[in-house]
């Protein structure tokens, strides 16, 4: 199929489906300027994920751990959603998308206008003490203060799910419920390597579509349609077809 046929096919699936779920990964945010973890230009080419996005790093390498997250928090201040994020928000407003599930922690879908976003891996926009779990402010985290409640030193962290931690059960259950009801799932910008989130799209009994800028391993075989392209570009093209109603 040519690229324009792939776009038309996705536009047609979207307009026919009753309960579309969008499922995004880090690749849905790279065009806004946030590096992903696994592609050629991602974080993991520079930093070992197993070492830093890991609760053990809080005890073993707090300055490195803190620096990694503080950099990402500060970087977000100048970042806004890209055109593809805005298309997804518009599709939810128009009823073309029922639910949006994300592995991203950046909050860009909400900033673009998506509602009731299911965040499987938490958010980097709020913070807590790793020891006593009390909520702390961004500035307390950034200045690596001792915990204001329990006094623990070098223990403040973002509310993200790190390797080896469980997904928030409410978000996971909500995602499973949405995917059981869906008749079309659209996965955007994920290497589908992070368990258990990578298993979720397969719950959908209807067509499964993947938009990614490079082929992904194993689980990609389960998709009915693979569109190799960048998220923003593909979403804009498909949106134009929907607007023109040339289906
Ligand atoms: P990943 O880094 O493992 O994979 C991202 C995939 O997206 C890669 O296959 C890459 O080639 C593709 N990609 C990159 N730019 C793209 C684009 N413009 N359009 C389409 N595809 C593109 O990401 P993942 O599968 O989400 O899993 C990694 C974990 O990293 C997640 O748990 C997530 O919480 C975390 N993470 C989040 C952010 C964020 O919030 N923005 C950023 C980095 C990592």
PDB file of C-alpha atoms and ligand atoms in Angstrom:
ATOM      1  CA  UNK A   1       0.000   0.000   0.000  1.00  0.00           C
ATOM      2  CA  UNK A   2       1.279   3.507  -0.739  1.00  0.00           C
ATOM      3  CA  UNK A   3       1.563   6.040   2.083  1.00  0.00           C
ATOM      4  CA  UNK A   4      -1.573   7.866   0.949  1.00  0.00           C
ATOM      5  CA  UNK A   5      -3.501   4.580   0.837  1.00  0.00           C
ATOM      6  CA  UNK A   6      -2.360   3.835   4.389  1.00  0.00           C
ATOM      7  CA  UNK A   7      -3.560   7.268   5.512  1.00  0.00           C
ATOM      8  CA  UNK A   8      -6.928   6.744   3.792  1.00  0.00           C
ATOM      9  CA  UNK A   9      -7.293   3.330   5.377  1.00  0.00           C
ATOM     10  CA  UNK A  10      -6.707   4.796   8.845  1.00  0.00           C
ATOM     11  CA  UNK A  11      -9.124   7.682   8.176  1.00  0.00           C
ATOM     12  CA  UNK A  12     -11.732   5.170   7.074  1.00  0.00           C
ATOM     13  CA  UNK A  13     -11.220   2.967  10.155  1.00  0.00           C
ATOM     14  CA  UNK A  14     -11.489   6.025  12.399  1.00  0.00           C
ATOM     15  CA  UNK A  15     -14.691   7.240  10.842  1.00  0.00           C
ATOM     16  CA  UNK A  16     -16.344   3.811  11.097  1.00  0.00           C
ATOM     17  CA  UNK A  17     -15.248   2.860  14.620  1.00  0.00           C
ATOM     18  CA  UNK A  18     -17.553   3.536  17.555  1.00  0.00           C
ATOM     19  CA  UNK A  19     -15.032   3.386  20.384  1.00  0.00           C
ATOM     20  CA  UNK A  20     -11.502   4.262  19.310  1.00  0.00           C
ATOM     21  CA  UNK A  21      -8.726   4.172  21.887  1.00  0.00           C
ATOM     22  CA  UNK A  22      -5.415   5.937  21.269  1.00  0.00           C
ATOM     23  CA  UNK A  23      -2.365   4.524  23.048  1.00  0.00           C
ATOM     24  CA  UNK A  24       0.781   6.655  22.963  1.00  0.00           C
ATOM     25  CA  UNK A  25       4.450   6.286  23.814  1.00  0.00           C
ATOM     26  CA  UNK A  26       7.482   8.537  23.958  1.00  0.00           C
ATOM     27  CA  UNK A  27       7.615   8.771  20.149  1.00  0.00           C
ATOM     28  CA  UNK A  28       4.421  10.802  20.268  1.00  0.00           C
ATOM     29  CA  UNK A  29       6.328  13.568  22.088  1.00  0.00           C
ATOM     30  CA  UNK A  30       9.643  13.710  20.225  1.00  0.00           C
ATOM     31  CA  UNK A  31       8.345  16.260  17.720  1.00  0.00           C
ATOM     32  CA  UNK A  32       7.646  18.566  20.657  1.00  0.00           C
ATOM     33  CA  UNK A  33      11.356  18.325  21.553  1.00  0.00           C
ATOM     34  CA  UNK A  34      11.360  15.597  24.229  1.00  0.00           C
ATOM     35  CA  UNK A  35      13.739  12.750  23.430  1.00  0.00           C
ATOM     36  CA  UNK A  36      12.368   9.223  23.652  1.00  0.00           C
ATOM     37  CA  UNK A  37      14.170   6.348  25.335  1.00  0.00           C
ATOM     38  CA  UNK A  38      14.937   3.802  22.654  1.00  0.00           C
ATOM     39  CA  UNK A  39      15.219   5.229  19.178  1.00  0.00           C
ATOM     40  CA  UNK A  40      18.487   6.249  17.556  1.00  0.00           C
ATOM     41  CA  UNK A  41      18.489   9.699  19.193  1.00  0.00           C
ATOM     42  CA  UNK A  42      16.860   8.642  22.469  1.00  0.00           C
ATOM     43  CA  UNK A  43      18.033   9.033  26.059  1.00  0.00           C
ATOM     44  CA  UNK A  44      19.241   5.494  26.360  1.00  0.00           C
ATOM     45  CA  UNK A  45      21.981   6.068  23.820  1.00  0.00           C
ATOM     46  CA  UNK A  46      23.508   8.369  26.439  1.00  0.00           C
ATOM     47  CA  UNK A  47      22.318   6.985  29.778  1.00  0.00           C
ATOM     48  CA  UNK A  48      21.675   3.440  30.986  1.00  0.00           C
ATOM     49  CA  UNK A  49      17.959   3.255  31.834  1.00  0.00           C
ATOM     50  CA  UNK A  50      18.402   0.350  34.178  1.00  0.00           C
ATOM     51  CA  UNK A  51      20.700   2.554  36.221  1.00  0.00           C
ATOM     52  CA  UNK A  52      18.756   5.817  36.474  1.00  0.00           C
ATOM     53  CA  UNK A  53      15.022   5.236  35.970  1.00  0.00           C
ATOM     54  CA  UNK A  54      15.175   2.797  38.807  1.00  0.00           C
ATOM     55  CA  UNK A  55      14.353   3.181  42.516  1.00  0.00           C
ATOM     56  CA  UNK A  56      17.760   1.705  43.439  1.00  0.00           C
ATOM     57  CA  UNK A  57      19.379   4.790  41.879  1.00  0.00           C
ATOM     58  CA  UNK A  58      17.778   6.914  44.622  1.00  0.00           C
ATOM     59  CA  UNK A  59      19.979   5.142  47.174  1.00  0.00           C
ATOM     60  CA  UNK A  60      23.032   4.454  45.015  1.00  0.00           C
ATOM     61  CA  UNK A  61      23.409   7.556  42.821  1.00  0.00           C
ATOM     62  CA  UNK A  62      21.026  10.267  44.070  1.00  0.00           C
ATOM     63  CA  UNK A  63      22.859  13.240  42.468  1.00  0.00           C
ATOM     64  CA  UNK A  64      22.812  11.501  39.060  1.00  0.00           C
ATOM     65  CA  UNK A  65      19.220  10.325  39.528  1.00  0.00           C
ATOM     66  CA  UNK A  66      18.112  13.787  40.604  1.00  0.00           C
ATOM     67  CA  UNK A  67      20.014  15.471  37.781  1.00  0.00           C
ATOM     68  CA  UNK A  68      18.370  13.235  35.178  1.00  0.00           C
ATOM     69  CA  UNK A  69      14.840  14.036  36.367  1.00  0.00           C
ATOM     70  CA  UNK A  70      15.525  17.690  37.214  1.00  0.00           C
ATOM     71  CA  UNK A  71      16.813  18.213  33.677  1.00  0.00           C
ATOM     72  CA  UNK A  72      13.630  16.693  32.243  1.00  0.00           C
ATOM     73  CA  UNK A  73      11.393  18.761  34.544  1.00  0.00           C
ATOM     74  CA  UNK A  74      13.153  21.998  33.617  1.00  0.00           C
ATOM     75  CA  UNK A  75      13.142  21.107  29.934  1.00  0.00           C
ATOM     76  CA  UNK A  76       9.340  20.785  30.031  1.00  0.00           C
ATOM     77  CA  UNK A  77       8.936  24.463  30.921  1.00  0.00           C
ATOM     78  CA  UNK A  78       9.706  25.520  27.376  1.00  0.00           C
ATOM     79  CA  UNK A  79       7.874  22.675  25.649  1.00  0.00           C
ATOM     80  CA  UNK A  80       4.379  22.808  24.226  1.00  0.00           C
ATOM     81  CA  UNK A  81       2.274  20.201  22.420  1.00  0.00           C
ATOM     82  CA  UNK A  82       2.901  19.778  18.691  1.00  0.00           C
ATOM     83  CA  UNK A  83       0.338  19.700  15.900  1.00  0.00           C
ATOM     84  CA  UNK A  84      -0.183  15.939  16.281  1.00  0.00           C
ATOM     85  CA  UNK A  85      -1.117  16.341  19.955  1.00  0.00           C
ATOM     86  CA  UNK A  86      -3.664  18.960  18.922  1.00  0.00           C
ATOM     87  CA  UNK A  87      -5.161  16.635  16.306  1.00  0.00           C
ATOM     88  CA  UNK A  88      -5.654  13.954  18.977  1.00  0.00           C
ATOM     89  CA  UNK A  89      -7.356  16.464  21.287  1.00  0.00           C
ATOM     90  CA  UNK A  90      -9.595  17.608  18.448  1.00  0.00           C
ATOM     91  CA  UNK A  91     -10.525  13.997  17.603  1.00  0.00           C
ATOM     92  CA  UNK A  92     -11.621  13.437  21.187  1.00  0.00           C
ATOM     93  CA  UNK A  93     -13.728  16.608  21.090  1.00  0.00           C
ATOM     94  CA  UNK A  94     -15.314  15.455  17.826  1.00  0.00           C
ATOM     95  CA  UNK A  95     -16.046  11.996  19.288  1.00  0.00           C
ATOM     96  CA  UNK A  96     -13.634  10.223  16.929  1.00  0.00           C
ATOM     97  CA  UNK A  97     -11.541   9.135  19.917  1.00  0.00           C
ATOM     98  CA  UNK A  98     -13.145   7.904  23.137  1.00  0.00           C
ATOM     99  CA  UNK A  99     -10.115   7.404  25.354  1.00  0.00           C
ATOM    100  CA  UNK A 100      -6.434   8.189  25.357  1.00  0.00           C
ATOM    101  CA  UNK A 101      -3.989   5.977  27.237  1.00  0.00           C
ATOM    102  CA  UNK A 102      -0.377   7.099  27.491  1.00  0.00           C
ATOM    103  CA  UNK A 103       2.947   5.766  28.685  1.00  0.00           C
ATOM    104  CA  UNK A 104       4.221   9.349  28.614  1.00  0.00           C
ATOM    105  CA  UNK A 105       4.806  11.289  31.778  1.00  0.00           C
ATOM    106  CA  UNK A 106       5.044  14.756  30.206  1.00  0.00           C
ATOM    107  CA  UNK A 107       1.384  15.862  30.411  1.00  0.00           C
ATOM    108  CA  UNK A 108       1.392  17.145  26.811  1.00  0.00           C
ATOM    109  CA  UNK A 109      -1.865  15.403  25.862  1.00  0.00           C
ATOM    110  CA  UNK A 110      -3.669  17.187  28.682  1.00  0.00           C
ATOM    111  CA  UNK A 111      -2.019  20.466  27.715  1.00  0.00           C
ATOM    112  CA  UNK A 112      -3.286  19.976  24.156  1.00  0.00           C
ATOM    113  CA  UNK A 113      -6.837  19.475  25.468  1.00  0.00           C
ATOM    114  CA  UNK A 114      -7.368  15.714  25.813  1.00  0.00           C
ATOM    115  CA  UNK A 115      -9.640  14.825  28.721  1.00  0.00           C
ATOM    116  CA  UNK A 116      -9.466  11.934  31.198  1.00  0.00           C
ATOM    117  CA  UNK A 117      -6.035  10.863  29.963  1.00  0.00           C
ATOM    118  CA  UNK A 118      -5.014   7.523  31.471  1.00  0.00           C
ATOM    119  CA  UNK A 119      -1.387   7.849  32.569  1.00  0.00           C
ATOM    120  CA  UNK A 120       0.071   4.364  32.893  1.00  0.00           C
ATOM    121  CA  UNK A 121       3.499   5.542  34.021  1.00  0.00           C
ATOM    122  CA  UNK A 122       2.527   8.475  36.217  1.00  0.00           C
ATOM    123  CA  UNK A 123       3.592  12.051  35.681  1.00  0.00           C
ATOM    124  CA  UNK A 124       6.788  14.042  35.910  1.00  0.00           C
ATOM    125  CA  UNK A 125       4.744  17.111  36.845  1.00  0.00           C
ATOM    126  CA  UNK A 126       4.333  16.255  40.505  1.00  0.00           C
ATOM    127  CA  UNK A 127       6.593  14.900  43.195  1.00  0.00           C
ATOM    128  CA  UNK A 128       6.797  12.970  46.434  1.00  0.00           C
ATOM    129  CA  UNK A 129       9.142  11.604  49.065  1.00  0.00           C
ATOM    130  CA  UNK A 130      10.270   8.080  48.179  1.00  0.00           C
ATOM    131  CA  UNK A 131      10.288   7.132  51.891  1.00  0.00           C
ATOM    132  CA  UNK A 132       7.051   8.495  53.359  1.00  0.00           C
ATOM    133  CA  UNK A 133       5.203   9.219  50.067  1.00  0.00           C
ATOM    134  CA  UNK A 134       4.195  12.747  51.120  1.00  0.00           C
ATOM    135  CA  UNK A 135       3.582  15.152  48.252  1.00  0.00           C
ATOM    136  CA  UNK A 136       6.193  17.873  47.751  1.00  0.00           C
ATOM    137  CA  UNK A 137       6.402  20.846  45.411  1.00  0.00           C
ATOM    138  CA  UNK A 138       8.384  21.104  42.210  1.00  0.00           C
ATOM    139  CA  UNK A 139      10.741  23.611  43.803  1.00  0.00           C
ATOM    140  CA  UNK A 140      11.358  21.341  46.807  1.00  0.00           C
ATOM    141  CA  UNK A 141      12.212  18.548  44.378  1.00  0.00           C
ATOM    142  CA  UNK A 142      14.417  20.727  42.172  1.00  0.00           C
ATOM    143  CA  UNK A 143      16.432  21.980  45.107  1.00  0.00           C
ATOM    144  CA  UNK A 144      16.691  18.404  46.462  1.00  0.00           C
ATOM    145  CA  UNK A 145      15.502  19.438  49.914  1.00  0.00           C
ATOM    146  CA  UNK A 146      15.147  16.959  52.751  1.00  0.00           C
ATOM    147  CA  UNK A 147      11.585  15.621  52.961  1.00  0.00           C
ATOM    148  CA  UNK A 148       9.464  18.244  54.799  1.00  0.00           C
ATOM    149  CA  UNK A 149       7.562  15.500  56.640  1.00  0.00           C
ATOM    150  CA  UNK A 150       9.955  12.665  57.499  1.00  0.00           C
ATOM    151  CA  UNK A 151      13.220  14.578  57.096  1.00  0.00           C
ATOM    152  CA  UNK A 152      14.789  11.943  54.813  1.00  0.00           C
ATOM    153  CA  UNK A 153      17.684  13.382  52.822  1.00  0.00           C
ATOM    154  CA  UNK A 154      18.065  12.845  49.066  1.00  0.00           C
ATOM    155  CA  UNK A 155      14.781  11.044  48.693  1.00  0.00           C
ATOM    156  CA  UNK A 156      12.517  13.377  46.687  1.00  0.00           C
ATOM    157  CA  UNK A 157      11.410  12.037  43.326  1.00  0.00           C
ATOM    158  CA  UNK A 158       8.902  12.513  40.531  1.00  0.00           C
ATOM    159  CA  UNK A 159       5.606  10.612  40.541  1.00  0.00           C
ATOM    160  CA  UNK A 160       6.657   8.424  37.644  1.00  0.00           C
ATOM    161  CA  UNK A 161       6.676   4.654  37.459  1.00  0.00           C
ATOM    162  CA  UNK A 162      10.269   3.484  37.264  1.00  0.00           C
ATOM    163  CA  UNK A 163      11.650   0.104  36.190  1.00  0.00           C
ATOM    164  CA  UNK A 164      10.736  -2.513  38.763  1.00  0.00           C
ATOM    165  CA  UNK A 165       7.780  -0.511  40.135  1.00  0.00           C
ATOM    166  CA  UNK A 166       4.130  -1.465  39.668  1.00  0.00           C
ATOM    167  CA  UNK A 167       1.806   0.472  37.446  1.00  0.00           C
ATOM    168  CA  UNK A 168      -0.859   2.458  39.336  1.00  0.00           C
ATOM    169  CA  UNK A 169      -3.648  -0.101  39.667  1.00  0.00           C
ATOM    170  CA  UNK A 170      -6.483   2.362  38.969  1.00  0.00           C
ATOM    171  CA  UNK A 171      -4.885   3.488  35.701  1.00  0.00           C
ATOM    172  CA  UNK A 172      -4.130  -0.078  34.644  1.00  0.00           C
ATOM    173  CA  UNK A 173      -7.685  -1.251  35.362  1.00  0.00           C
ATOM    174  CA  UNK A 174      -9.151   1.739  33.547  1.00  0.00           C
ATOM    175  CA  UNK A 175      -6.927   1.068  30.521  1.00  0.00           C
ATOM    176  CA  UNK A 176      -7.950  -2.598  30.453  1.00  0.00           C
ATOM    177  CA  UNK A 177     -11.633  -1.693  30.687  1.00  0.00           C
ATOM    178  CA  UNK A 178     -11.358   0.836  27.823  1.00  0.00           C
ATOM    179  CA  UNK A 179      -9.473  -1.627  25.652  1.00  0.00           C
ATOM    180  CA  UNK A 180     -12.007  -4.395  26.273  1.00  0.00           C
ATOM    181  CA  UNK A 181     -14.705  -2.068  24.942  1.00  0.00           C
ATOM    182  CA  UNK A 182     -12.771  -0.666  22.000  1.00  0.00           C
ATOM    183  CA  UNK A 183     -13.292  -1.535  18.348  1.00  0.00           C
ATOM    184  CA  UNK A 184     -10.132   0.252  17.104  1.00  0.00           C
ATOM    185  CA  UNK A 185      -6.824   0.884  18.821  1.00  0.00           C
ATOM    186  CA  UNK A 186      -4.303   3.343  17.440  1.00  0.00           C
ATOM    187  CA  UNK A 187      -0.815   2.989  18.921  1.00  0.00           C
ATOM    188  CA  UNK A 188       1.470   5.963  18.294  1.00  0.00           C
ATOM    189  CA  UNK A 189       5.230   6.192  18.899  1.00  0.00           C
ATOM    190  CA  UNK A 190       6.014   3.211  21.069  1.00  0.00           C
ATOM    191  CA  UNK A 191       8.759   0.595  20.804  1.00  0.00           C
ATOM    192  CA  UNK A 192       6.350  -1.736  22.650  1.00  0.00           C
ATOM    193  CA  UNK A 193       9.197  -2.982  24.789  1.00  0.00           C
ATOM    194  CA  UNK A 194       8.062  -1.868  28.220  1.00  0.00           C
ATOM    195  CA  UNK A 195       6.064  -4.560  30.035  1.00  0.00           C
ATOM    196  CA  UNK A 196       3.204  -4.694  30.961  1.00  0.00           C
ATOM    197  CA  UNK A 197       2.049  -1.603  29.022  1.00  0.00           C
ATOM    198  CA  UNK A 198       3.168  -3.188  25.743  1.00  0.00           C
ATOM    199  CA  UNK A 199       0.651  -6.031  26.205  1.00  0.00           C
ATOM    200  CA  UNK A 200      -2.370  -3.766  26.513  1.00  0.00           C
ATOM    201  CA  UNK A 201      -3.107  -2.909  22.847  1.00  0.00           C
ATOM    202  CA  UNK A 202      -3.610  -6.627  22.177  1.00  0.00           C
ATOM    203  CA  UNK A 203      -6.716  -6.610  24.380  1.00  0.00           C
ATOM    204  CA  UNK A 204      -8.563  -4.804  21.584  1.00  0.00           C
ATOM    205  CA  UNK A 205     -10.691  -7.223  19.551  1.00  0.00           C
ATOM    206  CA  UNK A 206     -10.999  -4.825  16.615  1.00  0.00           C
ATOM    207  CA  UNK A 207      -8.349  -3.544  14.200  1.00  0.00           C
ATOM    208  CA  UNK A 208      -5.004  -2.510  15.654  1.00  0.00           C
ATOM    209  CA  UNK A 209      -3.026   0.247  13.957  1.00  0.00           C
ATOM    210  CA  UNK A 210       0.558   1.299  14.694  1.00  0.00           C
ATOM    211  CA  UNK A 211       2.121   4.625  13.700  1.00  0.00           C
ATOM    212  CA  UNK A 212       5.870   4.604  14.361  1.00  0.00           C
ATOM    213  CA  UNK A 213       8.848   6.125  12.614  1.00  0.00           C
ATOM    214  CA  UNK A 214      10.652   2.796  12.437  1.00  0.00           C
ATOM    215  CA  UNK A 215       9.572  -0.834  12.530  1.00  0.00           C
ATOM    216  CA  UNK A 216       9.338  -2.232  16.048  1.00  0.00           C
ATOM    217  CA  UNK A 217      10.161  -5.794  17.095  1.00  0.00           C
ATOM    218  CA  UNK A 218       7.981  -8.718  18.171  1.00  0.00           C
ATOM    219  CA  UNK A 219       4.592  -7.269  18.942  1.00  0.00           C
ATOM    220  CA  UNK A 220       4.374  -5.275  15.702  1.00  0.00           C
ATOM    221  CA  UNK A 221       3.272  -8.496  13.991  1.00  0.00           C
ATOM    222  CA  UNK A 222      -0.034  -8.247  15.860  1.00  0.00           C
ATOM    223  CA  UNK A 223      -1.002  -5.043  14.049  1.00  0.00           C
ATOM    224  CA  UNK A 224      -3.404  -4.966  11.129  1.00  0.00           C
ATOM    225  CA  UNK A 225      -1.927  -1.740   9.773  1.00  0.00           C
ATOM    226  CA  UNK A 226       1.559  -0.269  10.245  1.00  0.00           C
ATOM    227  CA  UNK A 227       2.167   3.291   9.095  1.00  0.00           C
ATOM    228  CA  UNK A 228       5.881   4.074   9.107  1.00  0.00           C
ATOM    229  CA  UNK A 229       6.107   7.814   9.654  1.00  0.00           C
ATOM    230  CA  UNK A 230       6.337  10.545  12.231  1.00  0.00           C
ATOM    231  CA  UNK A 231       3.352  10.962  14.523  1.00  0.00           C
ATOM    232  CA  UNK A 232       2.644  14.634  13.819  1.00  0.00           C
ATOM    233  CA  UNK A 233       2.926  14.295  10.077  1.00  0.00           C
ATOM    234  CA  UNK A 234       0.742  11.175   9.833  1.00  0.00           C
ATOM    235  CA  UNK A 235      -1.913  12.586  12.170  1.00  0.00           C
ATOM    236  CA  UNK A 236      -2.100  15.831  10.195  1.00  0.00           C
ATOM    237  CA  UNK A 237      -2.457  13.955   6.891  1.00  0.00           C
ATOM    238  CA  UNK A 238      -5.168  11.662   8.242  1.00  0.00           C
ATOM    239  CA  UNK A 239      -6.947  14.615   9.804  1.00  0.00           C
ATOM    240  CA  UNK A 240      -6.976  16.405   6.477  1.00  0.00           C
ATOM    241  CA  UNK A 241      -8.613  13.377   4.846  1.00  0.00           C
ATOM    242  CA  UNK A 242     -11.239  13.302   7.586  1.00  0.00           C
ATOM    243  CA  UNK A 243     -11.901  17.034   7.097  1.00  0.00           C
ATOM    244  CA  UNK A 244     -12.218  16.639   3.362  1.00  0.00           C
ATOM    245  CA  UNK A 245     -14.422  13.558   3.856  1.00  0.00           C
ATOM    246  CA  UNK A 246     -12.945  11.920   0.803  1.00  0.00           C
ATOM    247  CA  UNK A 247     -13.501   8.440   2.186  1.00  0.00           C
TER     248      UNK A 247
HETATM  249  P1  LIG B   1      10.439   4.168  23.508  1.00  0.00           P
HETATM  250  O1  LIG B   1      11.460   5.230  23.616  1.00  0.00           O
HETATM  251  O2  LIG B   1      10.793   2.804  23.953  1.00  0.00           O
HETATM  252  O3  LIG B   1      10.015   4.058  21.966  1.00  0.00           O
HETATM  253  C1  LIG B   1       9.634   5.186  21.231  1.00  0.00           C
HETATM  254  C2  LIG B   1       9.356   4.733  19.806  1.00  0.00           C
HETATM  255  O4  LIG B   1       8.836   5.867  19.108  1.00  0.00           O
HETATM  256  C3  LIG B   1      10.605   4.282  19.065  1.00  0.00           C
HETATM  257  O5  LIG B   1      10.313   3.085  18.352  1.00  0.00           O
HETATM  258  C4  LIG B   1      10.884   5.430  18.115  1.00  0.00           C
HETATM  259  O6  LIG B   1      11.494   5.019  16.913  1.00  0.00           O
HETATM  260  C5  LIG B   1       9.499   5.998  17.877  1.00  0.00           C
HETATM  261  N1  LIG B   1       9.468   7.413  17.524  1.00  0.00           N
HETATM  262  C6  LIG B   1      10.325   8.407  17.891  1.00  0.00           C
HETATM  263  N2  LIG B   1       9.933   9.586  17.399  1.00  0.00           N
HETATM  264  C7  LIG B   1       8.800   9.336  16.685  1.00  0.00           C
HETATM  265  C8  LIG B   1       7.924  10.161  15.941  1.00  0.00           C
HETATM  266  N3  LIG B   1       8.130  11.478  15.809  1.00  0.00           N
HETATM  267  N4  LIG B   1       6.845   9.590  15.364  1.00  0.00           N
HETATM  268  C9  LIG B   1       6.630   8.245  15.459  1.00  0.00           C
HETATM  269  N5  LIG B   1       7.440   7.423  16.145  1.00  0.00           N
HETATM  270  C10 LIG B   1       8.505   7.956  16.762  1.00  0.00           C
HETATM  271  O7  LIG B   1       9.131   4.700  24.208  1.00  0.00           O
HETATM  272  P2  LIG B   1       7.913   3.917  24.908  1.00  0.00           P
HETATM  273  O8  LIG B   1       7.528   2.737  24.102  1.00  0.00           O
HETATM  274  O9  LIG B   1       6.924   4.953  25.267  1.00  0.00           O
HETATM  275  O10 LIG B   1       8.509   3.320  26.268  1.00  0.00           O
HETATM  276  C11 LIG B   1       9.492   3.998  27.012  1.00  0.00           C
HETATM  277  C12 LIG B   1       9.136   4.485  28.400  1.00  0.00           C
HETATM  278  O11 LIG B   1       9.767   5.740  28.415  1.00  0.00           O
HETATM  279  C13 LIG B   1       7.723   4.746  28.723  1.00  0.00           C
HETATM  280  O12 LIG B   1       7.485   4.060  29.890  1.00  0.00           O
HETATM  281  C14 LIG B   1       7.636   6.254  29.043  1.00  0.00           C
HETATM  282  O13 LIG B   1       7.072   6.440  30.328  1.00  0.00           O
HETATM  283  C15 LIG B   1       9.030   6.711  29.127  1.00  0.00           C
HETATM  284  N6  LIG B   1       9.328   8.010  28.460  1.00  0.00           N
HETATM  285  C16 LIG B   1       8.426   9.020  28.446  1.00  0.00           C
HETATM  286  C17 LIG B   1       8.732  10.201  27.808  1.00  0.00           C
HETATM  287  C18 LIG B   1       7.712  11.299  27.775  1.00  0.00           C
HETATM  288  O14 LIG B   1       6.870  11.388  28.674  1.00  0.00           O
HETATM  289  N7  LIG B   1       7.716  12.152  26.752  1.00  0.00           N
HETATM  290  C19 LIG B   1       9.971  10.381  27.182  1.00  0.00           C
HETATM  291  C20 LIG B   1      10.892   9.334  27.241  1.00  0.00           C
HETATM  292  C21 LIG B   1      10.539   8.128  27.874  1.00  0.00           C
END
